[in-house]
XYZ file of C-alpha atoms in Angstrom:
357
model
C 0.000 0.000 0.000
C 2.858 2.376 0.831
C 4.394 1.714 -2.591
C 1.042 2.423 -4.303
C 0.614 5.739 -2.447
C 4.152 6.718 -3.435
C 3.323 5.953 -7.094
C 0.169 8.105 -6.965
C 2.108 10.947 -5.369
C 4.786 10.803 -8.053
C 2.085 10.705 -10.752
C 0.345 13.780 -9.351
C 3.645 15.642 -9.070
C 4.392 14.895 -12.713
C 0.972 16.130 -13.802
C 1.414 19.296 -11.763
C 4.825 19.851 -13.356
C 3.296 19.466 -16.839
C 0.483 21.907 -15.978
C 2.988 24.408 -14.610
C 5.135 24.201 -17.735
C 2.068 24.667 -19.978
C 1.044 27.793 -18.082
C 4.553 29.215 -18.424
C 4.882 28.360 -22.132
C 4.765 31.557 -24.224
C 5.282 32.452 -27.880
C 3.486 34.516 -30.526
C 0.558 32.078 -30.554
C 0.354 31.786 -26.751
C 1.334 35.293 -25.598
C -0.184 34.697 -22.144
C 0.673 31.036 -21.836
C -1.706 28.085 -21.954
C -4.643 28.605 -19.624
C -5.500 25.716 -17.254
C -9.100 25.529 -18.536
C -7.761 24.576 -21.958
C -6.252 21.391 -20.497
C -8.804 18.592 -20.750
C -6.665 15.838 -19.266
C -3.131 14.703 -18.539
C -2.756 10.934 -18.794
C 0.354 9.097 -17.626
C 1.755 5.617 -17.996
C 5.175 4.053 -17.556
C 6.729 5.429 -20.758
C 4.671 8.376 -22.024
C 2.436 11.248 -20.975
C -0.531 12.341 -23.084
C -1.809 15.907 -22.801
C -5.224 16.699 -24.330
C -5.945 20.372 -25.036
C -8.967 22.235 -26.419
C -7.921 25.634 -27.755
C -10.262 28.580 -28.463
C -8.332 29.334 -31.652
C -6.855 27.345 -34.544
C -3.301 26.237 -33.743
C -3.167 22.454 -34.100
C 0.411 22.460 -35.419
C 1.621 23.806 -32.068
C 1.319 20.271 -30.725
C 4.685 19.371 -32.252
C 6.499 22.226 -30.525
C 4.670 21.581 -27.240
C 5.474 17.872 -27.350
C 9.161 18.543 -27.982
C 9.406 21.252 -25.316
C 7.582 19.299 -22.608
C 9.474 16.081 -23.354
C 12.802 17.859 -22.901
C 11.685 19.561 -19.681
C 10.309 16.510 -17.853
C 12.594 13.864 -19.367
C 9.703 11.665 -20.538
C 8.004 11.422 -23.931
C 5.016 13.784 -23.925
C 2.395 13.539 -26.672
C 0.108 16.540 -27.102
C -3.300 16.350 -28.778
C -5.100 19.574 -29.738
C -8.755 20.124 -30.521
C -10.041 23.454 -31.871
C -13.251 24.941 -30.487
C -13.804 28.662 -30.943
C -16.168 30.420 -28.508
C -19.682 30.895 -29.909
C -19.163 34.584 -30.566
C -20.895 35.281 -33.878
C -20.251 38.473 -35.807
C -22.587 37.823 -38.682
C -25.226 35.090 -38.854
C -23.257 31.942 -37.926
C -19.837 33.369 -38.813
C -17.518 34.036 -35.889
C -14.842 36.098 -37.637
C -14.708 37.922 -40.973
C -11.190 38.814 -42.094
C -10.535 41.101 -45.065
C -7.377 40.445 -47.091
C -6.421 43.604 -48.965
C -3.448 45.063 -50.789
C -4.159 48.523 -52.165
C -2.942 47.382 -55.601
C -3.004 44.321 -57.811
C -0.198 41.957 -58.661
C 1.224 41.400 -55.180
C -0.273 37.933 -54.670
C -3.194 38.950 -52.467
C -5.643 36.334 -53.782
C -3.046 33.572 -53.551
C -2.260 34.626 -49.988
C -5.963 34.705 -49.052
C -6.526 31.218 -50.475
C -3.477 29.716 -48.756
C -4.330 31.343 -45.423
C -7.795 29.816 -45.665
C -6.256 26.410 -46.350
C -3.872 26.887 -43.417
C -6.670 27.843 -41.004
C -8.644 24.807 -42.114
C -5.617 22.571 -41.595
C -5.337 23.948 -38.046
C -8.825 22.694 -37.213
C -11.089 25.636 -38.118
C -14.246 25.763 -40.243
C -13.392 28.195 -43.035
C -15.084 29.954 -45.938
C -13.708 32.251 -48.660
C -15.674 35.081 -50.272
C -14.236 36.448 -53.514
C -15.015 40.174 -53.305
C -13.205 40.984 -56.533
C -16.219 41.354 -58.796
C -14.229 42.541 -61.825
C -11.361 40.040 -61.641
C -12.325 36.983 -59.571
C -9.403 34.642 -58.927
C -10.719 32.292 -56.220
C -12.369 29.762 -58.616
C -9.061 29.276 -60.419
C -6.987 29.102 -57.225
C -9.202 26.335 -55.848
C -9.400 24.444 -59.154
C -13.135 25.120 -59.468
C -13.455 27.151 -62.670
C -16.169 24.905 -64.133
C -18.205 24.672 -60.920
C -21.632 26.281 -60.565
C -23.472 26.906 -57.267
C -26.702 25.043 -56.638
C -29.830 26.202 -54.858
C -32.529 24.341 -52.983
C -35.037 27.142 -52.476
C -34.280 29.499 -55.417
C -33.433 32.161 -52.842
C -30.018 31.197 -51.488
C -26.951 29.602 -53.058
C -24.965 26.686 -51.726
C -21.248 27.489 -51.653
C -18.787 25.406 -53.633
C -16.759 23.192 -51.291
C -13.097 22.502 -52.067
C -10.569 21.030 -49.602
C -13.234 21.369 -46.863
C -13.468 25.130 -47.517
C -16.718 26.806 -48.551
C -16.108 29.280 -51.372
C -18.272 31.768 -53.237
C -17.405 34.038 -56.161
C -19.019 35.950 -59.006
C -16.720 33.792 -61.110
C -19.103 30.877 -60.552
C -22.002 32.859 -62.023
C -20.327 34.671 -64.934
C -18.435 32.801 -67.708
C -14.670 33.052 -67.250
C -14.146 34.608 -70.698
C -16.749 37.358 -70.129
C -15.966 40.763 -68.633
C -18.074 42.112 -65.753
C -18.799 45.611 -67.024
C -20.699 47.121 -64.093
C -20.681 50.466 -62.378
C -19.633 50.621 -58.733
C -23.127 50.426 -57.170
C -23.988 47.350 -59.254
C -20.761 45.625 -58.204
C -21.440 46.476 -54.558
C -24.965 45.088 -54.805
C -23.644 41.878 -56.379
C -21.148 41.523 -53.513
C -23.907 42.036 -50.932
C -25.887 39.259 -52.578
C -22.921 36.895 -52.627
C -22.382 37.470 -48.917
C -26.001 37.560 -47.744
C -27.549 34.971 -50.075
C -24.965 32.209 -49.652
C -25.727 29.418 -47.167
C -22.423 29.588 -45.309
C -23.647 27.597 -42.320
C -21.458 27.810 -39.213
C -17.965 29.149 -39.902
C -15.090 30.006 -37.618
C -13.544 32.281 -40.251
C -14.750 33.862 -43.479
C -11.738 35.086 -45.452
C -12.651 37.878 -47.887
C -10.391 38.334 -50.895
C -10.703 42.075 -51.474
C -10.180 43.772 -54.861
C -7.335 46.248 -55.298
C -7.987 49.932 -54.617
C -10.104 51.916 -52.162
C -13.419 52.235 -53.996
C -17.079 51.272 -53.651
C -16.557 47.603 -52.842
C -14.035 48.402 -50.119
C -16.492 50.864 -48.555
C -19.265 48.283 -48.733
C -17.187 45.656 -46.955
C -15.871 48.006 -44.280
C -19.081 49.914 -43.538
C -21.783 47.244 -43.846
C -19.955 44.072 -42.796
C -18.910 43.423 -39.170
C -15.339 42.407 -39.930
C -12.862 41.500 -37.184
C -9.948 43.109 -38.970
C -7.892 43.393 -42.130
C -4.647 41.914 -43.395
C -2.477 43.947 -45.748
C -0.490 42.061 -48.386
C 2.441 43.847 -49.998
C 5.777 43.225 -51.630
C 8.977 44.982 -50.483
C 8.896 47.154 -53.613
C 8.452 50.909 -53.026
C 5.511 51.192 -55.447
C 3.644 48.372 -53.711
C 4.356 49.900 -50.305
C 2.850 53.230 -51.393
C -0.409 51.517 -52.310
C -0.349 49.364 -49.177
C -0.044 52.606 -47.226
C -3.279 53.805 -48.850
C -5.010 50.588 -47.882
C -3.930 51.033 -44.267
C -5.151 54.643 -44.312
C -8.553 53.536 -45.614
C -9.046 50.952 -42.864
C -7.889 53.459 -40.248
C -10.519 55.929 -41.464
C -13.310 53.378 -40.941
C -11.812 52.194 -37.619
C -11.207 48.635 -38.770
C -8.247 47.035 -36.956
C -5.193 46.109 -39.019
C -4.255 42.608 -37.879
C -0.874 42.776 -39.563
C 1.173 42.907 -42.753
C 2.190 40.009 -44.960
C 5.233 40.626 -47.135
C 4.829 38.481 -50.226
C 7.664 37.776 -52.691
C 9.938 38.922 -49.894
C 13.051 37.261 -51.289
C 14.211 34.554 -53.643
C 16.258 31.643 -52.328
C 18.865 30.593 -54.859
C 18.494 26.922 -55.784
C 22.259 26.601 -56.279
C 23.856 28.332 -53.292
C 20.873 28.744 -50.928
C 21.466 32.482 -50.569
C 18.689 35.062 -50.301
C 18.242 37.511 -53.181
C 15.999 40.508 -52.454
C 14.698 41.027 -55.975
C 11.940 43.522 -55.113
C 13.746 45.375 -52.339
C 14.657 44.751 -48.736
C 12.958 45.514 -45.385
C 10.090 47.408 -47.037
C 7.339 45.495 -45.245
C 9.210 45.694 -41.953
C 9.557 49.472 -42.159
C 5.879 49.898 -43.054
C 4.828 47.681 -40.147
C 6.981 49.625 -37.684
C 5.643 52.944 -38.977
C 2.057 51.903 -38.275
C 2.665 49.852 -35.155
C 1.319 46.590 -36.586
C 3.020 43.181 -36.722
C 4.801 41.868 -39.786
C 3.196 38.436 -39.708
C 5.350 36.622 -42.236
C 7.747 37.109 -45.158
C 6.800 34.708 -47.921
C 9.554 33.980 -50.451
C 9.215 34.167 -54.221
C 8.843 30.456 -54.878
C 7.947 28.489 -57.985
C 5.986 25.979 -55.885
C 3.480 28.671 -54.923
C 3.025 29.703 -58.551
C 2.611 26.141 -59.825
C 0.146 25.121 -57.109
C -1.899 28.282 -57.638
C -2.105 27.932 -61.423
C -3.049 24.259 -61.168
C -5.630 24.829 -58.415
C -3.793 22.492 -56.032
C -3.668 22.539 -52.258
C -0.226 23.982 -51.548
C -0.271 22.725 -47.952
C -0.462 19.092 -48.980
C 1.839 19.430 -52.007
C 4.725 21.471 -50.581
C 5.077 21.217 -46.817
C 8.201 23.397 -46.566
C 6.721 26.529 -48.162
C 3.364 25.893 -46.457
C 4.965 26.579 -43.066
C 4.870 30.321 -43.793
C 1.088 30.256 -44.175
C 0.533 27.890 -41.249
C 2.560 30.038 -38.863
C 0.743 33.157 -40.043
C -2.686 31.499 -39.719
C -1.997 30.392 -36.144
C -0.894 33.876 -35.101
C -3.934 35.523 -36.723
C -6.308 33.059 -35.076
C -4.725 33.671 -31.672
C -4.855 37.463 -32.148
C -8.555 37.350 -33.010
C -9.310 35.311 -29.886
C -7.564 37.758 -27.576
C -9.179 40.634 -29.456
C -12.660 39.325 -28.600
C -11.734 39.242 -24.911
C -11.068 42.987 -24.887
C -13.705 44.150 -27.366
C -17.363 44.506 -26.331
C -19.920 42.762 -28.505
C -21.722 45.100 -30.901
C -24.879 44.187 -32.792
C -24.626 45.405 -36.397
C -27.692 45.504 -38.623
C -26.961 45.246 -42.369
C -29.391 47.092 -44.643
C -29.587 47.835 -48.359
C -29.213 51.602 -47.851
Protein backbone atom coordinates (compact mmCIF):
# COMPACT_ATOMS: atom_id res chain seq x y z
CA UNK A 1 0.00 0.00 0.00
CA UNK A 2 2.86 2.38 0.83
CA UNK A 3 4.39 1.71 -2.59
CA UNK A 4 1.04 2.42 -4.30
CA UNK A 5 0.61 5.74 -2.45
CA UNK A 6 4.15 6.72 -3.43
CA UNK A 7 3.32 5.95 -7.09
CA UNK A 8 0.17 8.11 -6.97
CA UNK A 9 2.11 10.95 -5.37
CA UNK A 10 4.79 10.80 -8.05
CA UNK A 11 2.09 10.71 -10.75
CA UNK A 12 0.34 13.78 -9.35
CA UNK A 13 3.64 15.64 -9.07
CA UNK A 14 4.39 14.89 -12.71
CA UNK A 15 0.97 16.13 -13.80
CA UNK A 16 1.41 19.30 -11.76
CA UNK A 17 4.83 19.85 -13.36
CA UNK A 18 3.30 19.47 -16.84
CA UNK A 19 0.48 21.91 -15.98
CA UNK A 20 2.99 24.41 -14.61
CA UNK A 21 5.14 24.20 -17.74
CA UNK A 22 2.07 24.67 -19.98
CA UNK A 23 1.04 27.79 -18.08
CA UNK A 24 4.55 29.22 -18.42
CA UNK A 25 4.88 28.36 -22.13
CA UNK A 26 4.77 31.56 -24.22
CA UNK A 27 5.28 32.45 -27.88
CA UNK A 28 3.49 34.52 -30.53
CA UNK A 29 0.56 32.08 -30.55
CA UNK A 30 0.35 31.79 -26.75
CA UNK A 31 1.33 35.29 -25.60
CA UNK A 32 -0.18 34.70 -22.14
CA UNK A 33 0.67 31.04 -21.84
CA UNK A 34 -1.71 28.09 -21.95
CA UNK A 35 -4.64 28.60 -19.62
CA UNK A 36 -5.50 25.72 -17.25
CA UNK A 37 -9.10 25.53 -18.54
CA UNK A 38 -7.76 24.58 -21.96
CA UNK A 39 -6.25 21.39 -20.50
CA UNK A 40 -8.80 18.59 -20.75
CA UNK A 41 -6.66 15.84 -19.27
CA UNK A 42 -3.13 14.70 -18.54
CA UNK A 43 -2.76 10.93 -18.79
CA UNK A 44 0.35 9.10 -17.63
CA UNK A 45 1.75 5.62 -18.00
CA UNK A 46 5.18 4.05 -17.56
CA UNK A 47 6.73 5.43 -20.76
CA UNK A 48 4.67 8.38 -22.02
CA UNK A 49 2.44 11.25 -20.97
CA UNK A 50 -0.53 12.34 -23.08
CA UNK A 51 -1.81 15.91 -22.80
CA UNK A 52 -5.22 16.70 -24.33
CA UNK A 53 -5.94 20.37 -25.04
CA UNK A 54 -8.97 22.24 -26.42
CA UNK A 55 -7.92 25.63 -27.76
CA UNK A 56 -10.26 28.58 -28.46
CA UNK A 57 -8.33 29.33 -31.65
CA UNK A 58 -6.86 27.34 -34.54
CA UNK A 59 -3.30 26.24 -33.74
CA UNK A 60 -3.17 22.45 -34.10
CA UNK A 61 0.41 22.46 -35.42
CA UNK A 62 1.62 23.81 -32.07
CA UNK A 63 1.32 20.27 -30.72
CA UNK A 64 4.68 19.37 -32.25
CA UNK A 65 6.50 22.23 -30.53
CA UNK A 66 4.67 21.58 -27.24
CA UNK A 67 5.47 17.87 -27.35
CA UNK A 68 9.16 18.54 -27.98
CA UNK A 69 9.41 21.25 -25.32
CA UNK A 70 7.58 19.30 -22.61
CA UNK A 71 9.47 16.08 -23.35
CA UNK A 72 12.80 17.86 -22.90
CA UNK A 73 11.68 19.56 -19.68
CA UNK A 74 10.31 16.51 -17.85
CA UNK A 75 12.59 13.86 -19.37
CA UNK A 76 9.70 11.67 -20.54
CA UNK A 77 8.00 11.42 -23.93
CA UNK A 78 5.02 13.78 -23.92
CA UNK A 79 2.40 13.54 -26.67
CA UNK A 80 0.11 16.54 -27.10
CA UNK A 81 -3.30 16.35 -28.78
CA UNK A 82 -5.10 19.57 -29.74
CA UNK A 83 -8.75 20.12 -30.52
CA UNK A 84 -10.04 23.45 -31.87
CA UNK A 85 -13.25 24.94 -30.49
CA UNK A 86 -13.80 28.66 -30.94
CA UNK A 87 -16.17 30.42 -28.51
CA UNK A 88 -19.68 30.90 -29.91
CA UNK A 89 -19.16 34.58 -30.57
CA UNK A 90 -20.89 35.28 -33.88
CA UNK A 91 -20.25 38.47 -35.81
CA UNK A 92 -22.59 37.82 -38.68
CA UNK A 93 -25.23 35.09 -38.85
CA UNK A 94 -23.26 31.94 -37.93
CA UNK A 95 -19.84 33.37 -38.81
CA UNK A 96 -17.52 34.04 -35.89
CA UNK A 97 -14.84 36.10 -37.64
CA UNK A 98 -14.71 37.92 -40.97
CA UNK A 99 -11.19 38.81 -42.09
CA UNK A 100 -10.53 41.10 -45.07
CA UNK A 101 -7.38 40.44 -47.09
CA UNK A 102 -6.42 43.60 -48.97
CA UNK A 103 -3.45 45.06 -50.79
CA UNK A 104 -4.16 48.52 -52.16
CA UNK A 105 -2.94 47.38 -55.60
CA UNK A 106 -3.00 44.32 -57.81
CA UNK A 107 -0.20 41.96 -58.66
CA UNK A 108 1.22 41.40 -55.18
CA UNK A 109 -0.27 37.93 -54.67
CA UNK A 110 -3.19 38.95 -52.47
CA UNK A 111 -5.64 36.33 -53.78
CA UNK A 112 -3.05 33.57 -53.55
CA UNK A 113 -2.26 34.63 -49.99
CA UNK A 114 -5.96 34.70 -49.05
CA UNK A 115 -6.53 31.22 -50.47
CA UNK A 116 -3.48 29.72 -48.76
CA UNK A 117 -4.33 31.34 -45.42
CA UNK A 118 -7.80 29.82 -45.66
CA UNK A 119 -6.26 26.41 -46.35
CA UNK A 120 -3.87 26.89 -43.42
CA UNK A 121 -6.67 27.84 -41.00
CA UNK A 122 -8.64 24.81 -42.11
CA UNK A 123 -5.62 22.57 -41.60
CA UNK A 124 -5.34 23.95 -38.05
CA UNK A 125 -8.82 22.69 -37.21
CA UNK A 126 -11.09 25.64 -38.12
CA UNK A 127 -14.25 25.76 -40.24
CA UNK A 128 -13.39 28.20 -43.04
CA UNK A 129 -15.08 29.95 -45.94
CA UNK A 130 -13.71 32.25 -48.66
CA UNK A 131 -15.67 35.08 -50.27
CA UNK A 132 -14.24 36.45 -53.51
CA UNK A 133 -15.02 40.17 -53.31
CA UNK A 134 -13.20 40.98 -56.53
CA UNK A 135 -16.22 41.35 -58.80
CA UNK A 136 -14.23 42.54 -61.83
CA UNK A 137 -11.36 40.04 -61.64
CA UNK A 138 -12.32 36.98 -59.57
CA UNK A 139 -9.40 34.64 -58.93
CA UNK A 140 -10.72 32.29 -56.22
CA UNK A 141 -12.37 29.76 -58.62
CA UNK A 142 -9.06 29.28 -60.42
CA UNK A 143 -6.99 29.10 -57.23
CA UNK A 144 -9.20 26.33 -55.85
CA UNK A 145 -9.40 24.44 -59.15
CA UNK A 146 -13.13 25.12 -59.47
CA UNK A 147 -13.45 27.15 -62.67
CA UNK A 148 -16.17 24.91 -64.13
CA UNK A 149 -18.21 24.67 -60.92
CA UNK A 150 -21.63 26.28 -60.56
CA UNK A 151 -23.47 26.91 -57.27
CA UNK A 152 -26.70 25.04 -56.64
CA UNK A 153 -29.83 26.20 -54.86
CA UNK A 154 -32.53 24.34 -52.98
CA UNK A 155 -35.04 27.14 -52.48
CA UNK A 156 -34.28 29.50 -55.42
CA UNK A 157 -33.43 32.16 -52.84
CA UNK A 158 -30.02 31.20 -51.49
CA UNK A 159 -26.95 29.60 -53.06
CA UNK A 160 -24.97 26.69 -51.73
CA UNK A 161 -21.25 27.49 -51.65
CA UNK A 162 -18.79 25.41 -53.63
CA UNK A 163 -16.76 23.19 -51.29
CA UNK A 164 -13.10 22.50 -52.07
CA UNK A 165 -10.57 21.03 -49.60
CA UNK A 166 -13.23 21.37 -46.86
CA UNK A 167 -13.47 25.13 -47.52
CA UNK A 168 -16.72 26.81 -48.55
CA UNK A 169 -16.11 29.28 -51.37
CA UNK A 170 -18.27 31.77 -53.24
CA UNK A 171 -17.41 34.04 -56.16
CA UNK A 172 -19.02 35.95 -59.01
CA UNK A 173 -16.72 33.79 -61.11
CA UNK A 174 -19.10 30.88 -60.55
CA UNK A 175 -22.00 32.86 -62.02
CA UNK A 176 -20.33 34.67 -64.93
CA UNK A 177 -18.43 32.80 -67.71
CA UNK A 178 -14.67 33.05 -67.25
CA UNK A 179 -14.15 34.61 -70.70
CA UNK A 180 -16.75 37.36 -70.13
CA UNK A 181 -15.97 40.76 -68.63
CA UNK A 182 -18.07 42.11 -65.75
CA UNK A 183 -18.80 45.61 -67.02
CA UNK A 184 -20.70 47.12 -64.09
CA UNK A 185 -20.68 50.47 -62.38
CA UNK A 186 -19.63 50.62 -58.73
CA UNK A 187 -23.13 50.43 -57.17
CA UNK A 188 -23.99 47.35 -59.25
CA UNK A 189 -20.76 45.62 -58.20
CA UNK A 190 -21.44 46.48 -54.56
CA UNK A 191 -24.97 45.09 -54.81
CA UNK A 192 -23.64 41.88 -56.38
CA UNK A 193 -21.15 41.52 -53.51
CA UNK A 194 -23.91 42.04 -50.93
CA UNK A 195 -25.89 39.26 -52.58
CA UNK A 196 -22.92 36.89 -52.63
CA UNK A 197 -22.38 37.47 -48.92
CA UNK A 198 -26.00 37.56 -47.74
CA UNK A 199 -27.55 34.97 -50.07
CA UNK A 200 -24.97 32.21 -49.65
CA UNK A 201 -25.73 29.42 -47.17
CA UNK A 202 -22.42 29.59 -45.31
CA UNK A 203 -23.65 27.60 -42.32
CA UNK A 204 -21.46 27.81 -39.21
CA UNK A 205 -17.96 29.15 -39.90
CA UNK A 206 -15.09 30.01 -37.62
CA UNK A 207 -13.54 32.28 -40.25
CA UNK A 208 -14.75 33.86 -43.48
CA UNK A 209 -11.74 35.09 -45.45
CA UNK A 210 -12.65 37.88 -47.89
CA UNK A 211 -10.39 38.33 -50.90
CA UNK A 212 -10.70 42.07 -51.47
CA UNK A 213 -10.18 43.77 -54.86
CA UNK A 214 -7.34 46.25 -55.30
CA UNK A 215 -7.99 49.93 -54.62
CA UNK A 216 -10.10 51.92 -52.16
CA UNK A 217 -13.42 52.24 -54.00
CA UNK A 218 -17.08 51.27 -53.65
CA UNK A 219 -16.56 47.60 -52.84
CA UNK A 220 -14.04 48.40 -50.12
CA UNK A 221 -16.49 50.86 -48.55
CA UNK A 222 -19.27 48.28 -48.73
CA UNK A 223 -17.19 45.66 -46.96
CA UNK A 224 -15.87 48.01 -44.28
CA UNK A 225 -19.08 49.91 -43.54
CA UNK A 226 -21.78 47.24 -43.85
CA UNK A 227 -19.95 44.07 -42.80
CA UNK A 228 -18.91 43.42 -39.17
CA UNK A 229 -15.34 42.41 -39.93
CA UNK A 230 -12.86 41.50 -37.18
CA UNK A 231 -9.95 43.11 -38.97
CA UNK A 232 -7.89 43.39 -42.13
CA UNK A 233 -4.65 41.91 -43.39
CA UNK A 234 -2.48 43.95 -45.75
CA UNK A 235 -0.49 42.06 -48.39
CA UNK A 236 2.44 43.85 -50.00
CA UNK A 237 5.78 43.22 -51.63
CA UNK A 238 8.98 44.98 -50.48
CA UNK A 239 8.90 47.15 -53.61
CA UNK A 240 8.45 50.91 -53.03
CA UNK A 241 5.51 51.19 -55.45
CA UNK A 242 3.64 48.37 -53.71
CA UNK A 243 4.36 49.90 -50.30
CA UNK A 244 2.85 53.23 -51.39
CA UNK A 245 -0.41 51.52 -52.31
CA UNK A 246 -0.35 49.36 -49.18
CA UNK A 247 -0.04 52.61 -47.23
CA UNK A 248 -3.28 53.80 -48.85
CA UNK A 249 -5.01 50.59 -47.88
CA UNK A 250 -3.93 51.03 -44.27
CA UNK A 251 -5.15 54.64 -44.31
CA UNK A 252 -8.55 53.54 -45.61
CA UNK A 253 -9.05 50.95 -42.86
CA UNK A 254 -7.89 53.46 -40.25
CA UNK A 255 -10.52 55.93 -41.46
CA UNK A 256 -13.31 53.38 -40.94
CA UNK A 257 -11.81 52.19 -37.62
CA UNK A 258 -11.21 48.64 -38.77
CA UNK A 259 -8.25 47.03 -36.96
CA UNK A 260 -5.19 46.11 -39.02
CA UNK A 261 -4.25 42.61 -37.88
CA UNK A 262 -0.87 42.78 -39.56
CA UNK A 263 1.17 42.91 -42.75
CA UNK A 264 2.19 40.01 -44.96
CA UNK A 265 5.23 40.63 -47.13
CA UNK A 266 4.83 38.48 -50.23
CA UNK A 267 7.66 37.78 -52.69
CA UNK A 268 9.94 38.92 -49.89
CA UNK A 269 13.05 37.26 -51.29
CA UNK A 270 14.21 34.55 -53.64
CA UNK A 271 16.26 31.64 -52.33
CA UNK A 272 18.86 30.59 -54.86
CA UNK A 273 18.49 26.92 -55.78
CA UNK A 274 22.26 26.60 -56.28
CA UNK A 275 23.86 28.33 -53.29
CA UNK A 276 20.87 28.74 -50.93
CA UNK A 277 21.47 32.48 -50.57
CA UNK A 278 18.69 35.06 -50.30
CA UNK A 279 18.24 37.51 -53.18
CA UNK A 280 16.00 40.51 -52.45
CA UNK A 281 14.70 41.03 -55.98
CA UNK A 282 11.94 43.52 -55.11
CA UNK A 283 13.75 45.38 -52.34
CA UNK A 284 14.66 44.75 -48.74
CA UNK A 285 12.96 45.51 -45.38
CA UNK A 286 10.09 47.41 -47.04
CA UNK A 287 7.34 45.50 -45.25
CA UNK A 288 9.21 45.69 -41.95
CA UNK A 289 9.56 49.47 -42.16
CA UNK A 290 5.88 49.90 -43.05
CA UNK A 291 4.83 47.68 -40.15
CA UNK A 292 6.98 49.62 -37.68
CA UNK A 293 5.64 52.94 -38.98
CA UNK A 294 2.06 51.90 -38.28
CA UNK A 295 2.67 49.85 -35.15
CA UNK A 296 1.32 46.59 -36.59
CA UNK A 297 3.02 43.18 -36.72
CA UNK A 298 4.80 41.87 -39.79
CA UNK A 299 3.20 38.44 -39.71
CA UNK A 300 5.35 36.62 -42.24
CA UNK A 301 7.75 37.11 -45.16
CA UNK A 302 6.80 34.71 -47.92
CA UNK A 303 9.55 33.98 -50.45
CA UNK A 304 9.21 34.17 -54.22
CA UNK A 305 8.84 30.46 -54.88
CA UNK A 306 7.95 28.49 -57.99
CA UNK A 307 5.99 25.98 -55.89
CA UNK A 308 3.48 28.67 -54.92
CA UNK A 309 3.02 29.70 -58.55
CA UNK A 310 2.61 26.14 -59.83
CA UNK A 311 0.15 25.12 -57.11
CA UNK A 312 -1.90 28.28 -57.64
CA UNK A 313 -2.10 27.93 -61.42
CA UNK A 314 -3.05 24.26 -61.17
CA UNK A 315 -5.63 24.83 -58.42
CA UNK A 316 -3.79 22.49 -56.03
CA UNK A 317 -3.67 22.54 -52.26
CA UNK A 318 -0.23 23.98 -51.55
CA UNK A 319 -0.27 22.72 -47.95
CA UNK A 320 -0.46 19.09 -48.98
CA UNK A 321 1.84 19.43 -52.01
CA UNK A 322 4.72 21.47 -50.58
CA UNK A 323 5.08 21.22 -46.82
CA UNK A 324 8.20 23.40 -46.57
CA UNK A 325 6.72 26.53 -48.16
CA UNK A 326 3.36 25.89 -46.46
CA UNK A 327 4.97 26.58 -43.07
CA UNK A 328 4.87 30.32 -43.79
CA UNK A 329 1.09 30.26 -44.17
CA UNK A 330 0.53 27.89 -41.25
CA UNK A 331 2.56 30.04 -38.86
CA UNK A 332 0.74 33.16 -40.04
CA UNK A 333 -2.69 31.50 -39.72
CA UNK A 334 -2.00 30.39 -36.14
CA UNK A 335 -0.89 33.88 -35.10
CA UNK A 336 -3.93 35.52 -36.72
CA UNK A 337 -6.31 33.06 -35.08
CA UNK A 338 -4.73 33.67 -31.67
CA UNK A 339 -4.86 37.46 -32.15
CA UNK A 340 -8.56 37.35 -33.01
CA UNK A 341 -9.31 35.31 -29.89
CA UNK A 342 -7.56 37.76 -27.58
CA UNK A 343 -9.18 40.63 -29.46
CA UNK A 344 -12.66 39.32 -28.60
CA UNK A 345 -11.73 39.24 -24.91
CA UNK A 346 -11.07 42.99 -24.89
CA UNK A 347 -13.70 44.15 -27.37
CA UNK A 348 -17.36 44.51 -26.33
CA UNK A 349 -19.92 42.76 -28.50
CA UNK A 350 -21.72 45.10 -30.90
CA UNK A 351 -24.88 44.19 -32.79
CA UNK A 352 -24.63 45.40 -36.40
CA UNK A 353 -27.69 45.50 -38.62
CA UNK A 354 -26.96 45.25 -42.37
CA UNK A 355 -29.39 47.09 -44.64
CA UNK A 356 -29.59 47.84 -48.36
CA UNK A 357 -29.21 51.60 -47.85
